[in-house]
Amino acid sequence: MAGESLHTMGQQHGRRSWAEPWKIKMVEPLRVTTRAERNAALSEAGYNTFLLRSDDVYIDLLTDSGTSAMSDRQWAGMMLGDEAYAGSRNFYHLEEAVQRYYGYRHVVPTHQGRGAEHLISQTLIKAGDHVPGNMYFTTTRLHQELAGATFHDVIVDVAHDAAAIHPFKGDIDLDKLGALIDEVGADRIPYVSLAGTVNMAGGQPVSMANVRALRALCDRHGIKLMLDATRMVENALFIQEREAGYADQSIAQILLEFCSYTDGAWMSAKKDNLVNIGGWLAVNDDDVFEELRNLVVVYEGLHTYGGLAGRDMEALAIGIAEAVQDEHVRSRVGQVRYLGELLTEWGIPIVQPIGGHAIFLDARRFYAHLEQDLFPAQTLAAELYLDSGIRSMERGIASAGRDPGTGDHHRPKLELTRLTIPRRVYTQAHMDVVAESVKACFDARESARGLRMVYEPKYLRFFQARFEPT
Ligand code: F0G
């Protein structure tokens, strides 16, 4: 009877919540620190959340990279590691999983995403080439530049406007791409670098219509189309929800169709694929594969392990299949949305629409009184840590680095602080605590003074730079 009345109550309110398609079998205690302890830790870390010890962190939203919880199946798979130097059976499981769910013919394992970026950049790019992409990602662009290319951002303009609502802010602007082809010539563009979803734009998706049109444009000019598939599963959910004709297709079907328009992909398996370490490269072209398979031996390891243990490849193969389950993706992105909707309700400026893997606080509007050279997003990450021990990440002027030509800061329009949600790790109650801490920082926003950079490493400076309060 009680069950029946609950059921009727649900219907009266018309409410049907989603919930995680799993329950928790093992827990890890969290440590709560005092404000004085956090003050000392932050100062020792040079006001850079990358330099904090994780023992001093309460809720860790630095990244969704390698921070997911593996399933009982994946842990069981770890026990089935075949640690042979060559031809491990786990490699063949990984190869089959990539072929089946992403649809590419050839697979090369790597230790993580940037290992794959390094190999593909060295293989396809010649000095003096140009690589267009939808916004940029830090390590992706650096590997393209180190291989001798100049990177060009050809994402739609709306992606640079944090407040603008648009269903596919990750799309490439075909006119911008066309203009670049006219300017430098198709023979100087080895490939278009397409990421789904776009991390630096706020986890924004690319539409199926866009990738289809890109395929046609690339075919006309003989240019390859390469995919950063790191968060492509999340991209598939947005297509299912927002693009006409896809509501009844599964995430797995959408993923396979999207990839079919591209010539290959690199992957940080530490995200979508639900493992703590791993990556892969996949291509259709036999000759490109031959070269990659040779180069991987130089930098990563033999082509049947690429820097991974057999057990890691097994967990990865299982993670790939789990990652494309509709209920998994819905609850993963649902949790991100839960946090984003709370913050939106409270009038806190975040990137809209809410993206797939993180909430991006708009530090330009949050700290309207701080100019960009005072590192507003870095400041917000520091303040949030001081308030509650929550760790976030800067995605603004520090992350953007310097123009290799002029040596001046890149000054991106987006000055963001990222609250990145690991997969299958935190609960809705944790999200409430996070939202309340952001609100406390927002209420105290006027007292923020900004930071100055006192140490700047040469490559990917945001990881190791040090700051001081102004
Ligand atoms: N591509 C994208 C879109 C990424 O977000 C990342 C990593 C990489 C490539 C590189 O992969 O870390 O396995 O070497 N992003 C992490 C982040 C670090 O926090 O967003 P990796």
PDB file of C-alpha atoms in Angstrom, residues 132-262:
ATOM      1  CA  PRO A 132      42.572  24.343 -37.946  1.00  0.00           C
ATOM      2  CA  GLY A 133      40.513  23.246 -34.961  1.00  0.00           C
ATOM      3  CA  ASN A 134      37.409  23.995 -32.890  1.00  0.00           C
ATOM      4  CA  MET A 135      38.920  26.256 -30.228  1.00  0.00           C
ATOM      5  CA  TYR A 136      42.038  24.568 -28.877  1.00  0.00           C
ATOM      6  CA  PHE A 137      43.134  22.194 -26.194  1.00  0.00           C
ATOM      7  CA  THR A 138      46.361  22.909 -24.310  1.00  0.00           C
ATOM      8  CA  THR A 139      48.294  19.675 -24.962  1.00  0.00           C
ATOM      9  CA  THR A 140      46.747  19.115 -28.417  1.00  0.00           C
ATOM     10  CA  ARG A 141      47.815  22.521 -29.713  1.00  0.00           C
ATOM     11  CA  LEU A 142      51.275  22.269 -28.148  1.00  0.00           C
ATOM     12  CA  HIS A 143      51.986  18.944 -29.897  1.00  0.00           C
ATOM     13  CA  GLN A 144      50.792  20.410 -33.198  1.00  0.00           C
ATOM     14  CA  GLU A 145      53.079  23.421 -32.698  1.00  0.00           C
ATOM     15  CA  LEU A 146      56.037  21.258 -31.640  1.00  0.00           C
ATOM     16  CA  ALA A 147      55.591  19.310 -34.896  1.00  0.00           C
ATOM     17  CA  GLY A 148      55.944  22.602 -36.802  1.00  0.00           C
ATOM     18  CA  ALA A 149      52.341  23.648 -37.423  1.00  0.00           C
ATOM     19  CA  THR A 150      50.528  26.905 -36.782  1.00  0.00           C
ATOM     20  CA  PHE A 151      47.195  26.357 -35.063  1.00  0.00           C
ATOM     21  CA  HIS A 152      44.050  28.238 -36.183  1.00  0.00           C
ATOM     22  CA  ASP A 153      40.866  28.439 -34.129  1.00  0.00           C
ATOM     23  CA  VAL A 154      37.917  28.073 -36.544  1.00  0.00           C
ATOM     24  CA  ILE A 155      35.125  27.427 -34.037  1.00  0.00           C
ATOM     25  CA  VAL A 156      31.807  29.294 -34.433  1.00  0.00           C
ATOM     26  CA  ASP A 157      31.984  32.820 -32.898  1.00  0.00           C
ATOM     27  CA  VAL A 158      29.216  32.080 -30.406  1.00  0.00           C
ATOM     28  CA  ALA A 159      31.552  29.634 -28.608  1.00  0.00           C
ATOM     29  CA  HIS A 160      33.571  32.583 -27.285  1.00  0.00           C
ATOM     30  CA  ASP A 161      30.510  34.122 -25.612  1.00  0.00           C
ATOM     31  CA  ALA A 162      29.991  32.431 -22.234  1.00  0.00           C
ATOM     32  CA  ALA A 163      26.389  33.598 -21.854  1.00  0.00           C
ATOM     33  CA  ALA A 164      25.096  32.865 -25.373  1.00  0.00           C
ATOM     34  CA  ILE A 165      22.650  29.976 -25.653  1.00  0.00           C
ATOM     35  CA  HIS A 166      23.238  27.763 -28.691  1.00  0.00           C
ATOM     36  CA  PRO A 167      22.746  23.977 -28.957  1.00  0.00           C
ATOM     37  CA  PHE A 168      26.073  23.262 -30.665  1.00  0.00           C
ATOM     38  CA  LYS A 169      28.674  25.775 -29.558  1.00  0.00           C
ATOM     39  CA  GLY A 170      31.399  23.291 -30.516  1.00  0.00           C
ATOM     40  CA  ASP A 171      30.681  23.453 -34.258  1.00  0.00           C
ATOM     41  CA  ILE A 172      33.347  24.518 -36.730  1.00  0.00           C
ATOM     42  CA  ASP A 173      32.546  27.636 -38.759  1.00  0.00           C
ATOM     43  CA  LEU A 174      32.773  26.322 -42.329  1.00  0.00           C
ATOM     44  CA  ASP A 175      33.337  29.847 -43.718  1.00  0.00           C
ATOM     45  CA  LYS A 176      36.329  30.398 -41.437  1.00  0.00           C
ATOM     46  CA  LEU A 177      37.719  27.015 -42.462  1.00  0.00           C
ATOM     47  CA  GLY A 178      37.076  27.765 -46.143  1.00  0.00           C
ATOM     48  CA  ALA A 179      38.874  31.114 -45.826  1.00  0.00           C
ATOM     49  CA  LEU A 180      41.903  29.430 -44.236  1.00  0.00           C
ATOM     50  CA  ILE A 181      42.028  26.853 -47.049  1.00  0.00           C
ATOM     51  CA  ASP A 182      41.941  29.709 -49.606  1.00  0.00           C
ATOM     52  CA  GLU A 183      44.663  31.572 -47.729  1.00  0.00           C
ATOM     53  CA  VAL A 184      47.262  28.862 -47.072  1.00  0.00           C
ATOM     54  CA  GLY A 185      46.238  26.178 -49.586  1.00  0.00           C
ATOM     55  CA  ALA A 186      44.807  22.733 -48.904  1.00  0.00           C
ATOM     56  CA  ASP A 187      48.218  21.087 -49.315  1.00  0.00           C
ATOM     57  CA  ARG A 188      49.469  22.931 -46.208  1.00  0.00           C
ATOM     58  CA  ILE A 189      46.596  21.611 -44.075  1.00  0.00           C
ATOM     59  CA  PRO A 190      47.307  17.972 -43.126  1.00  0.00           C
ATOM     60  CA  TYR A 191      44.090  17.616 -41.150  1.00  0.00           C
ATOM     61  CA  VAL A 192      41.260  19.383 -39.412  1.00  0.00           C
ATOM     62  CA  SER A 193      41.477  18.867 -35.654  1.00  0.00           C
ATOM     63  CA  LEU A 194      37.916  18.331 -34.424  1.00  0.00           C
ATOM     64  CA  ALA A 195      37.140  17.797 -30.734  1.00  0.00           C
ATOM     65  CA  GLY A 196      33.812  16.580 -29.421  1.00  0.00           C
ATOM     66  CA  THR A 197      32.868  17.984 -26.899  1.00  0.00           C
ATOM     67  CA  VAL A 198      34.989  21.147 -26.736  1.00  0.00           C
ATOM     68  CA  ASN A 199      36.664  21.273 -23.330  1.00  0.00           C
ATOM     69  CA  MET A 200      37.879  24.894 -23.354  1.00  0.00           C
ATOM     70  CA  ALA A 201      34.514  26.181 -24.627  1.00  0.00           C
ATOM     71  CA  GLY A 202      32.768  24.695 -21.587  1.00  0.00           C
ATOM     72  CA  GLY A 203      32.190  21.108 -22.692  1.00  0.00           C
ATOM     73  CA  GLN A 204      30.113  22.210 -25.703  1.00  0.00           C
ATOM     74  CA  PRO A 205      29.054  19.705 -28.381  1.00  0.00           C
ATOM     75  CA  VAL A 206      29.504  19.406 -32.145  1.00  0.00           C
ATOM     76  CA  SER A 207      26.415  18.555 -34.217  1.00  0.00           C
ATOM     77  CA  MET A 208      26.130  15.615 -36.583  1.00  0.00           C
ATOM     78  CA  ALA A 209      25.220  18.109 -39.326  1.00  0.00           C
ATOM     79  CA  ASN A 210      28.522  19.899 -38.756  1.00  0.00           C
ATOM     80  CA  VAL A 211      30.718  16.790 -38.933  1.00  0.00           C
ATOM     81  CA  ARG A 212      28.841  15.640 -42.048  1.00  0.00           C
ATOM     82  CA  ALA A 213      29.430  19.018 -43.729  1.00  0.00           C
ATOM     83  CA  LEU A 214      33.070  18.953 -42.637  1.00  0.00           C
ATOM     84  CA  ARG A 215      33.511  15.528 -44.219  1.00  0.00           C
ATOM     85  CA  ALA A 216      32.199  16.863 -47.522  1.00  0.00           C
ATOM     86  CA  LEU A 217      34.414  19.972 -47.363  1.00  0.00           C
ATOM     87  CA  CYS A 218      37.510  17.938 -46.451  1.00  0.00           C
ATOM     88  CA  ASP A 219      36.793  15.497 -49.297  1.00  0.00           C
ATOM     89  CA  ARG A 220      36.591  18.348 -51.808  1.00  0.00           C
ATOM     90  CA  HIS A 221      40.053  19.523 -50.757  1.00  0.00           C
ATOM     91  CA  GLY A 222      41.750  16.235 -49.948  1.00  0.00           C
ATOM     92  CA  ILE A 223      42.210  17.127 -46.257  1.00  0.00           C
ATOM     93  CA  LYS A 224      41.937  14.574 -43.443  1.00  0.00           C
ATOM     94  CA  LEU A 225      39.430  14.978 -40.634  1.00  0.00           C
ATOM     95  CA  MET A 226      40.802  13.808 -37.277  1.00  0.00           C
ATOM     96  CA  LEU A 227      38.749  13.551 -34.098  1.00  0.00           C
ATOM     97  CA  ASP A 228      39.728  14.158 -30.495  1.00  0.00           C
ATOM     98  CA  ALA A 229      37.330  11.520 -29.132  1.00  0.00           C
ATOM     99  CA  THR A 230      38.165  12.168 -25.468  1.00  0.00           C
ATOM    100  CA  ARG A 231      34.598  13.191 -24.518  1.00  0.00           C
ATOM    101  CA  MET A 232      32.774  12.099 -27.672  1.00  0.00           C
ATOM    102  CA  VAL A 233      30.364   9.860 -25.722  1.00  0.00           C
ATOM    103  CA  GLU A 234      29.077  12.945 -23.905  1.00  0.00           C
ATOM    104  CA  ASN A 235      28.831  14.722 -27.251  1.00  0.00           C
ATOM    105  CA  ALA A 236      26.590  11.884 -28.474  1.00  0.00           C
ATOM    106  CA  LEU A 237      24.121  12.551 -25.642  1.00  0.00           C
ATOM    107  CA  PHE A 238      23.738  16.182 -26.736  1.00  0.00           C
ATOM    108  CA  ILE A 239      23.054  15.032 -30.308  1.00  0.00           C
ATOM    109  CA  GLN A 240      20.436  12.599 -29.004  1.00  0.00           C
ATOM    110  CA  GLU A 241      18.764  15.382 -27.013  1.00  0.00           C
ATOM    111  CA  ARG A 242      19.089  18.323 -29.386  1.00  0.00           C
ATOM    112  CA  GLU A 243      19.399  17.248 -33.008  1.00  0.00           C
ATOM    113  CA  ALA A 244      16.383  16.276 -35.100  1.00  0.00           C
ATOM    114  CA  GLY A 245      16.266  12.599 -36.010  1.00  0.00           C
ATOM    115  CA  TYR A 246      18.440  11.273 -33.166  1.00  0.00           C
ATOM    116  CA  ALA A 247      16.028  11.052 -30.215  1.00  0.00           C
ATOM    117  CA  ASP A 248      15.406   7.354 -30.805  1.00  0.00           C
ATOM    118  CA  GLN A 249      18.981   6.359 -31.507  1.00  0.00           C
ATOM    119  CA  SER A 250      21.249   4.985 -28.813  1.00  0.00           C
ATOM    120  CA  ILE A 251      24.433   6.716 -27.685  1.00  0.00           C
ATOM    121  CA  ALA A 252      26.367   3.819 -29.242  1.00  0.00           C
ATOM    122  CA  GLN A 253      24.677   4.299 -32.628  1.00  0.00           C
ATOM    123  CA  ILE A 254      25.264   8.045 -32.608  1.00  0.00           C
ATOM    124  CA  LEU A 255      28.906   7.609 -31.614  1.00  0.00           C
ATOM    125  CA  LEU A 256      29.511   5.161 -34.436  1.00  0.00           C
ATOM    126  CA  GLU A 257      27.879   7.407 -37.046  1.00  0.00           C
ATOM    127  CA  PHE A 258      29.835  10.475 -35.889  1.00  0.00           C
ATOM    128  CA  CYS A 259      33.157   8.662 -36.027  1.00  0.00           C
ATOM    129  CA  SER A 260      32.316   7.285 -39.484  1.00  0.00           C
ATOM    130  CA  TYR A 261      32.686  10.803 -40.926  1.00  0.00           C
ATOM    131  CA  THR A 262      36.255  11.077 -39.617  1.00  0.00           C
TER     132      THR A 262
END
